[in-house]
Amino acid sequence: MPVRDLDNFLSNTSKRLIIHFNRGASGIDGVTSTALGIAARKKPTILITGDLSFLHDLNALAIAAKYSIPLTIILINNNGGGIFESLPIANRVKNFNEFFITPHNLEIASIVRSFGINYQLITTKTKLRLQLKNSLNKKVPSLLEIQTNAARSVELRNKYFDKVKRKLNTEFPK
C-alpha cells in the first residue's frame, strides 16, 4: 500500500522527488536491496515498505550495517499481508485469513537491532517528523516502525475516499 498511498496523496507536492519502486513477484522481492543500491550514492534516501516486503529481504540489513549506507526505512507493519484486506475478495472468501493473511508476530525491534541498525518505534506524527529528520541527518541506516491494524487502515481509507467522492459529487454534480 505505501506505493499506492504515495501515488494517491503525494502527487501535488512542489518538492523534487525521485521515486523508485519494484514490480515483480507482487513487488516484494529485493525491495530493501534495491533501496540500498540507490542509497549507496550517499544522498538522503527513504524506503517506505510493508512488513512482508521487509522480511522477505531481511538479509539486506547486513549490507546496510557493514557499509553504513544512509538508508532510512519507514516500515509499515500490519503484521502480514494487510494489502489483501483492501481487495473485494476479503469479504467473500470463507477462510480469507487462512489463505491470504500471513501474520508473523515478530518483534521487529530485536531483529533490526541484531544487525546493528538504529531503530525507533513511531507512535505519533510528531515523533515521525523528529525521528525522520534525525535519521536523515545521521547518515547511517535506520528503521522507523509504524505499527498499524490492517482492517482499521482499510476502514479509514474507505471513509476518506467516500468523503472525497461526496465532495466531488457536490462540487461537480452530473
XYZ file of N, CA and C in Angstrom:
522
model
N 0.796 -1.206 0.000
C 0.000 0.000 0.000
C 0.843 1.277 0.000
N 2.062 1.303 0.545
C 2.804 2.566 0.560
C 2.988 3.202 -0.811
N 3.284 2.417 -1.852
C 3.438 2.994 -3.190
C 2.114 3.570 -3.660
N 1.023 2.860 -3.419
C -0.295 3.368 -3.803
C -0.642 4.632 -3.020
N -0.272 4.669 -1.743
C -0.524 5.864 -0.942
C 0.245 7.060 -1.490
N 1.505 6.862 -1.838
C 2.277 7.959 -2.427
C 1.626 8.448 -3.709
N 1.192 7.530 -4.532
C 0.538 7.889 -5.780
C -0.728 8.698 -5.520
N -1.498 8.298 -4.521
C -2.756 8.981 -4.221
C -2.575 10.320 -3.525
N -1.613 10.428 -2.628
C -1.562 11.581 -1.746
C -0.379 12.514 -1.943
N 0.583 12.165 -2.751
C 1.779 12.981 -2.877
C 1.924 13.612 -4.256
N 0.906 13.525 -5.066
C 1.037 13.967 -6.454
C 1.114 15.479 -6.618
N 0.707 16.250 -5.628
C 0.687 17.706 -5.789
C 1.800 18.418 -5.032
N 2.870 17.735 -4.713
C 3.958 18.376 -3.987
C 4.813 19.216 -4.933
N 5.373 20.286 -4.394
C 6.258 21.124 -5.201
C 7.711 20.681 -5.053
N 7.971 19.762 -4.153
C 9.337 19.275 -3.955
C 9.730 18.322 -5.077
N 11.008 18.359 -5.411
C 11.517 17.457 -6.436
C 11.875 16.131 -5.777
N 11.104 15.126 -6.066
C 11.330 13.801 -5.511
C 11.621 12.818 -6.631
N 12.531 11.923 -6.376
C 12.783 10.826 -7.305
C 12.246 9.581 -6.623
N 11.241 8.977 -7.217
C 10.593 7.826 -6.602
C 10.910 6.578 -7.412
N 11.415 5.576 -6.730
C 11.706 4.280 -7.337
C 10.771 3.258 -6.705
N 10.424 2.238 -7.443
C 9.647 1.150 -6.848
C 9.880 -0.123 -7.634
N 9.733 -1.234 -6.943
C 9.909 -2.551 -7.562
C 8.570 -3.088 -8.031
N 8.595 -3.749 -9.137
C 7.441 -4.529 -9.591
C 8.001 -5.886 -9.965
N 7.487 -6.894 -9.390
C 7.976 -8.239 -9.665
C 6.962 -9.211 -9.141
N 7.426 -10.239 -8.513
C 6.510 -11.197 -7.885
C 5.826 -10.460 -6.745
N 4.749 -9.795 -7.081
C 3.994 -8.956 -6.153
C 4.779 -7.735 -5.702
N 5.926 -7.478 -6.290
C 6.709 -6.297 -5.967
C 7.472 -6.374 -4.663
N 7.512 -7.538 -4.004
C 8.156 -7.581 -2.690
C 9.575 -8.131 -2.704
N 10.020 -8.659 -3.797
C 11.342 -9.282 -3.794
C 12.451 -8.247 -4.001
N 13.394 -8.204 -3.064
C 14.568 -7.349 -3.200
C 14.337 -5.873 -2.974
N 13.267 -5.502 -2.312
C 12.939 -4.081 -2.133
C 14.016 -3.359 -1.322
N 14.410 -3.926 -0.198
C 15.414 -3.266 0.641
C 16.763 -3.230 -0.067
N 17.117 -4.290 -0.758
C 18.379 -4.315 -1.511
C 18.389 -3.259 -2.607
N 17.272 -3.090 -3.287
C 17.171 -2.045 -4.313
C 17.385 -0.676 -3.686
N 16.733 -0.433 -2.556
C 16.874 0.856 -1.871
C 18.313 1.089 -1.415
N 18.988 0.038 -0.978
C 20.393 0.173 -0.582
C 21.259 0.584 -1.767
N 20.991 0.012 -2.922
C 21.730 0.395 -4.122
C 21.535 1.863 -4.457
N 20.322 2.339 -4.293
C 20.026 3.752 -4.545
C 20.702 4.626 -3.486
N 20.629 4.206 -2.217
C 21.198 4.984 -1.109
C 22.724 4.995 -1.123
N 23.339 4.051 -1.805
C 24.800 3.980 -1.855
C 25.413 5.227 -2.486
N 24.592 6.038 -3.160
C 25.065 7.310 -3.725
C 25.387 8.315 -2.625
N 25.028 7.948 -1.375
C 25.254 8.785 -0.190
C 24.395 10.044 -0.201
N 23.225 9.952 -0.819
C 22.241 11.036 -0.770
C 21.082 10.561 0.095
N 20.378 11.483 0.747
C 19.265 11.062 1.605
C 18.280 10.175 0.840
N 18.051 8.996 1.372
C 17.167 8.030 0.723
C 16.229 7.450 1.765
N 14.948 7.428 1.420
C 13.929 6.880 2.306
C 13.242 5.734 1.586
N 13.147 4.610 2.262
C 12.383 3.467 1.766
C 11.117 3.361 2.602
N 9.971 3.384 1.962
C 8.705 3.116 2.639
C 8.281 1.729 2.182
N 8.146 0.824 3.138
C 7.876 -0.568 2.788
C 6.947 -1.214 3.807
N 6.339 -2.295 3.389
C 5.498 -3.073 4.283
C 6.303 -4.155 4.974
N 5.698 -4.757 5.975
C 6.409 -5.746 6.775
C 6.787 -6.995 5.985
N 5.922 -7.482 5.116
C 6.273 -8.697 4.370
C 7.400 -8.436 3.379
N 7.372 -7.302 2.693
C 8.474 -6.953 1.790
C 9.777 -6.846 2.564
N 9.699 -6.199 3.704
C 10.883 -6.021 4.542
C 11.454 -7.368 4.992
N 10.599 -8.230 5.505
C 11.063 -9.531 5.996
C 11.580 -10.418 4.864
N 11.010 -10.256 3.677
C 11.418 -11.047 2.517
C 12.877 -10.771 2.132
N 13.361 -9.561 2.454
C 14.707 -9.137 2.057
C 15.525 -8.731 3.284
N 15.310 -9.403 4.378
C 15.927 -9.053 5.657
C 17.453 -9.042 5.614
N 18.031 -9.944 4.845
C 19.496 -10.033 4.788
C 20.147 -8.752 4.282
N 19.399 -7.882 3.635
C 19.952 -6.614 3.157
C 20.431 -5.741 4.315
N 19.880 -5.939 5.506
C 20.311 -5.139 6.656
C 21.781 -5.374 6.992
N 22.277 -6.571 6.737
C 23.696 -6.856 6.993
C 24.581 -5.977 6.114
N 24.193 -5.810 4.867
C 24.948 -4.952 3.938
C 24.849 -3.495 4.378
N 23.641 -3.063 4.757
C 23.441 -1.679 5.202
C 24.350 -1.357 6.381
N 24.404 -2.274 7.345
C 25.229 -2.049 8.532
C 26.720 -2.093 8.200
N 27.128 -3.078 7.417
C 28.551 -3.251 7.096
C 29.130 -2.024 6.405
N 28.366 -1.432 5.492
C 28.871 -0.310 4.702
C 28.301 1.035 5.143
N 27.576 1.062 6.261
C 26.973 2.304 6.780
C 26.241 3.075 5.691
N 25.410 2.392 4.968
C 24.653 3.024 3.882
C 23.530 3.855 4.494
N 23.454 5.135 4.139
C 22.493 6.049 4.764
C 21.067 5.875 4.237
N 20.463 4.782 4.609
C 19.092 4.492 4.193
C 18.182 4.588 5.410
N 17.108 5.343 5.272
C 16.079 5.394 6.302
C 14.913 4.551 5.819
N 14.580 3.534 6.585
C 13.467 2.647 6.246
C 12.278 3.015 7.118
N 11.176 3.353 6.486
C 9.919 3.540 7.204
C 9.125 2.265 6.967
N 8.961 1.507 8.034
C 8.306 0.208 7.944
C 6.856 0.317 8.398
N 5.933 0.031 7.492
C 4.515 -0.029 7.820
C 4.225 -1.485 8.184
N 4.080 -1.746 9.467
C 3.935 -3.119 9.956
C 2.484 -3.386 10.350
N 1.782 -4.120 9.483
C 0.399 -4.515 9.808
C 0.322 -6.009 10.127
N 1.455 -6.586 10.431
C 1.567 -7.993 10.823
C 1.107 -8.957 9.732
N 1.472 -8.640 8.493
C 1.359 -9.636 7.432
C 0.213 -9.566 6.462
N 0.496 -9.080 5.270
C -0.461 -9.177 4.174
C -1.668 -8.269 4.246
N -1.540 -7.150 4.916
C -2.673 -6.242 5.072
C -3.243 -5.704 3.777
N -2.440 -5.672 2.723
C -2.930 -5.170 1.438
C -4.130 -5.984 0.953
N -4.158 -7.254 1.307
C -5.255 -8.111 0.852
C -6.580 -7.753 1.514
N -6.516 -7.090 2.665
C -7.740 -6.645 3.346
C -8.514 -5.642 2.495
N -7.815 -4.954 1.590
C -8.465 -3.925 0.775
C -9.078 -4.474 -0.514
N -8.871 -5.743 -0.791
C -9.415 -6.339 -2.013
C -10.851 -6.809 -1.795
N -11.681 -6.774 -2.833
C -13.074 -7.225 -2.700
C -13.200 -8.660 -2.190
N -12.220 -9.476 -2.465
C -12.272 -10.883 -2.059
C -12.255 -11.042 -0.532
N -11.794 -10.020 0.182
C -11.674 -10.102 1.643
C -12.995 -10.449 2.318
N -14.091 -10.001 1.749
C -15.405 -10.258 2.349
C -16.130 -11.442 1.721
N -15.501 -12.084 0.754
C -16.194 -13.142 0.009
C -15.654 -14.549 0.237
N -14.438 -14.652 0.703
C -13.820 -15.963 0.871
C -13.992 -16.416 2.316
N -14.486 -17.627 2.467
C -14.793 -18.170 3.793
C -13.570 -18.165 4.718
N -12.465 -18.691 4.252
C -11.247 -18.784 5.066
C -10.213 -17.746 4.625
N -10.652 -16.517 4.460
C -9.795 -15.452 3.944
C -8.481 -15.340 4.719
N -8.567 -15.221 6.028
C -7.348 -15.047 6.831
C -6.382 -16.212 6.671
N -6.903 -17.397 6.615
C -6.059 -18.585 6.495
C -5.284 -18.604 5.179
N -5.912 -18.134 4.094
C -5.296 -18.230 2.774
C -4.583 -16.962 2.306
N -4.919 -15.806 2.872
C -4.362 -14.561 2.356
C -3.506 -13.779 3.351
N -3.784 -13.890 4.617
C -3.045 -13.117 5.608
C -1.937 -13.993 6.190
N -0.759 -13.415 6.333
C 0.388 -14.189 6.808
C 0.999 -13.524 8.045
N 0.308 -13.616 9.170
C 0.843 -12.972 10.378
C 2.173 -13.588 10.794
N 3.118 -12.733 11.113
C 4.441 -13.217 11.515
C 4.660 -13.055 13.014
N 3.985 -12.114 13.635
C 4.094 -11.882 15.083
C 5.544 -11.730 15.549
N 6.364 -11.118 14.720
C 7.777 -10.930 15.055
C 7.999 -9.579 15.728
N 8.990 -9.529 16.594
C 9.380 -8.275 17.219
C 10.456 -7.643 16.338
N 10.040 -6.707 15.522
C 10.930 -6.086 14.536
C 12.114 -5.395 15.212
N 11.884 -4.743 16.344
C 12.961 -4.020 17.034
C 14.157 -4.928 17.310
N 13.908 -6.107 17.832
C 15.000 -7.041 18.153
C 15.749 -7.474 16.906
N 15.002 -7.730 15.850
C 15.628 -8.167 14.597
C 16.530 -7.070 14.049
N 16.007 -5.863 13.968
C 16.757 -4.740 13.398
C 17.999 -4.444 14.238
N 17.823 -4.406 15.539
C 18.962 -4.115 16.424
C 20.028 -5.207 16.359
N 19.625 -6.448 16.066
C 20.614 -7.530 15.968
C 21.574 -7.311 14.800
N 21.167 -6.505 13.829
C 22.041 -6.148 12.707
C 22.856 -4.885 13.005
N 22.604 -4.250 14.154
C 23.301 -3.008 14.491
C 22.697 -1.787 13.823
N 21.444 -1.882 13.447
C 20.745 -0.783 12.768
C 19.965 0.020 13.812
N 19.992 1.351 13.681
C 19.194 2.209 14.559
C 17.718 1.894 14.371
N 16.967 1.862 15.475
C 15.543 1.520 15.431
C 14.755 2.503 16.287
N 13.584 2.902 15.779
C 12.645 3.716 16.549
C 11.231 3.253 16.242
N 10.432 3.080 17.293
C 9.004 2.816 17.123
C 8.310 4.165 17.046
N 7.540 4.368 15.996
C 6.853 5.642 15.777
C 5.399 5.498 16.211
N 4.980 6.381 17.116
C 3.614 6.311 17.631
C 2.819 7.592 17.396
N 3.494 8.653 16.946
C 2.798 9.917 16.670
C 3.400 10.572 15.429
N 2.647 11.490 14.837
C 3.170 12.240 13.682
C 4.375 13.081 14.087
N 4.312 13.656 15.283
C 5.421 14.478 15.770
C 6.694 13.644 15.889
N 6.568 12.453 16.449
C 7.735 11.573 16.584
C 8.256 11.154 15.211
N 7.359 10.929 14.260
C 7.792 10.582 12.905
C 8.624 11.713 12.310
N 8.118 12.942 12.391
C 8.865 14.088 11.842
C 10.248 14.200 12.485
N 10.287 14.128 13.808
C 11.541 14.270 14.542
C 12.520 13.150 14.207
N 12.068 11.912 14.254
C 12.956 10.779 14.011
C 13.386 10.691 12.545
N 12.515 11.088 11.639
C 12.890 11.107 10.221
C 13.999 12.126 9.992
N 13.835 13.310 10.560
C 14.869 14.345 10.437
C 16.184 13.860 11.057
N 16.107 13.287 12.259
C 17.315 12.767 12.918
C 17.992 11.696 12.073
N 17.204 10.793 11.539
C 17.745 9.700 10.742
C 18.458 10.218 9.497
N 17.833 11.150 8.812
C 18.438 11.691 7.594
C 19.715 12.471 7.903
N 19.768 13.129 9.046
C 20.967 13.885 9.428
C 22.120 12.984 9.865
N 21.818 11.831 10.463
C 22.865 10.919 10.946
C 23.600 10.227 9.806
N 22.929 10.040 8.705
C 23.531 9.406 7.524
C 24.053 7.995 7.801
N 23.291 7.251 8.599
C 23.557 5.829 8.834
C 22.235 5.099 8.657
N 22.259 3.784 8.476
C 20.993 3.072 8.295
C 20.123 3.138 9.556
N 18.845 3.389 9.339
C 17.879 3.489 10.436
C 16.554 2.907 9.990
N 15.795 2.421 10.962
C 14.458 1.919 10.666
C 13.464 2.567 11.620
N 12.404 3.124 11.051
C 11.312 3.722 11.808
C 10.092 2.841 11.584
N 9.621 2.195 12.641
C 8.500 1.262 12.511
C 7.193 1.927 12.920
N 6.201 1.812 12.051
C 4.846 2.266 12.344
C 3.968 1.024 12.363
N 3.435 0.704 13.525
C 2.576 -0.470 13.654
C 1.130 -0.064 13.367
N 0.489 -0.814 12.491
C -0.882 -0.495 12.104
C -1.760 -1.736 12.212
N -3.044 -1.502 12.118
C -4.023 -2.577 12.072
C -4.597 -2.574 10.663
N -4.415 -3.659 9.931
C -4.805 -3.709 8.519
C -6.288 -3.429 8.314
N -7.134 -4.055 9.098
C -8.580 -3.862 8.932
C -8.963 -2.415 9.218
N -8.361 -1.832 10.250
C -8.651 -0.426 10.587
C -8.148 0.499 9.479
N -7.006 0.201 8.897
C -6.474 1.009 7.794
C -7.430 1.018 6.610
N -7.971 -0.141 6.276
C -8.936 -0.231 5.174
C -10.166 0.606 5.504
N -10.637 0.493 6.720
C -11.809 1.256 7.154
C -11.555 2.764 7.029
N -10.401 3.229 7.484
C -10.069 4.654 7.400
C -9.923 5.115 5.955
N -9.271 4.299 5.116
C -9.135 4.648 3.696
C -10.506 4.749 3.035
N -11.374 3.786 3.316
C -12.721 3.807 2.733
C -13.486 5.051 3.157
N -13.389 5.422 4.429
C -14.053 6.641 4.911
C -13.506 7.870 4.191
N -12.177 7.923 4.051
C -11.541 9.050 3.383
C -12.007 9.148 1.933
N -11.953 8.053 1.203
C -12.340 8.085 -0.200
C -13.834 8.342 -0.373
N -14.666 7.860 0.543
C -16.100 8.180 0.497
C -16.322 9.674 0.681
N -15.574 10.273 1.586
C -15.677 11.717 1.819
C -15.266 12.493 0.563
N -14.184 12.063 -0.069
C -13.728 12.713 -1.305
C -14.783 12.569 -2.399
N -15.359 11.376 -2.546
C -16.400 11.148 -3.565
C -17.607 12.042 -3.325
N -18.043 12.138 -2.062
C -19.192 13.004 -1.744
C -18.890 14.454 -2.092
N -17.702 14.897 -1.756
C -17.298 16.278 -2.047
C -17.270 16.515 -3.553
N -16.716 15.583 -4.297
C -16.671 15.722 -5.756
C -18.072 15.728 -6.353
N -18.945 14.866 -5.842
C -20.326 14.831 -6.342
C -21.069 16.120 -6.025
N -20.743 16.750 -4.903
C -21.357 18.030 -4.543
C -20.824 19.148 -5.433
N -19.524 19.157 -5.629
C -18.879 20.212 -6.425
C -19.129 20.057 -7.921
N -19.225 18.824 -8.370
C -19.385 18.546 -9.800
C -20.545 17.578 -10.023
N -21.783 18.040 -9.791
C -22.928 17.130 -9.982
C -23.075 16.739 -11.449
N -23.716 15.597 -11.663
C -23.899 15.093 -13.040
C -24.881 15.940 -13.799
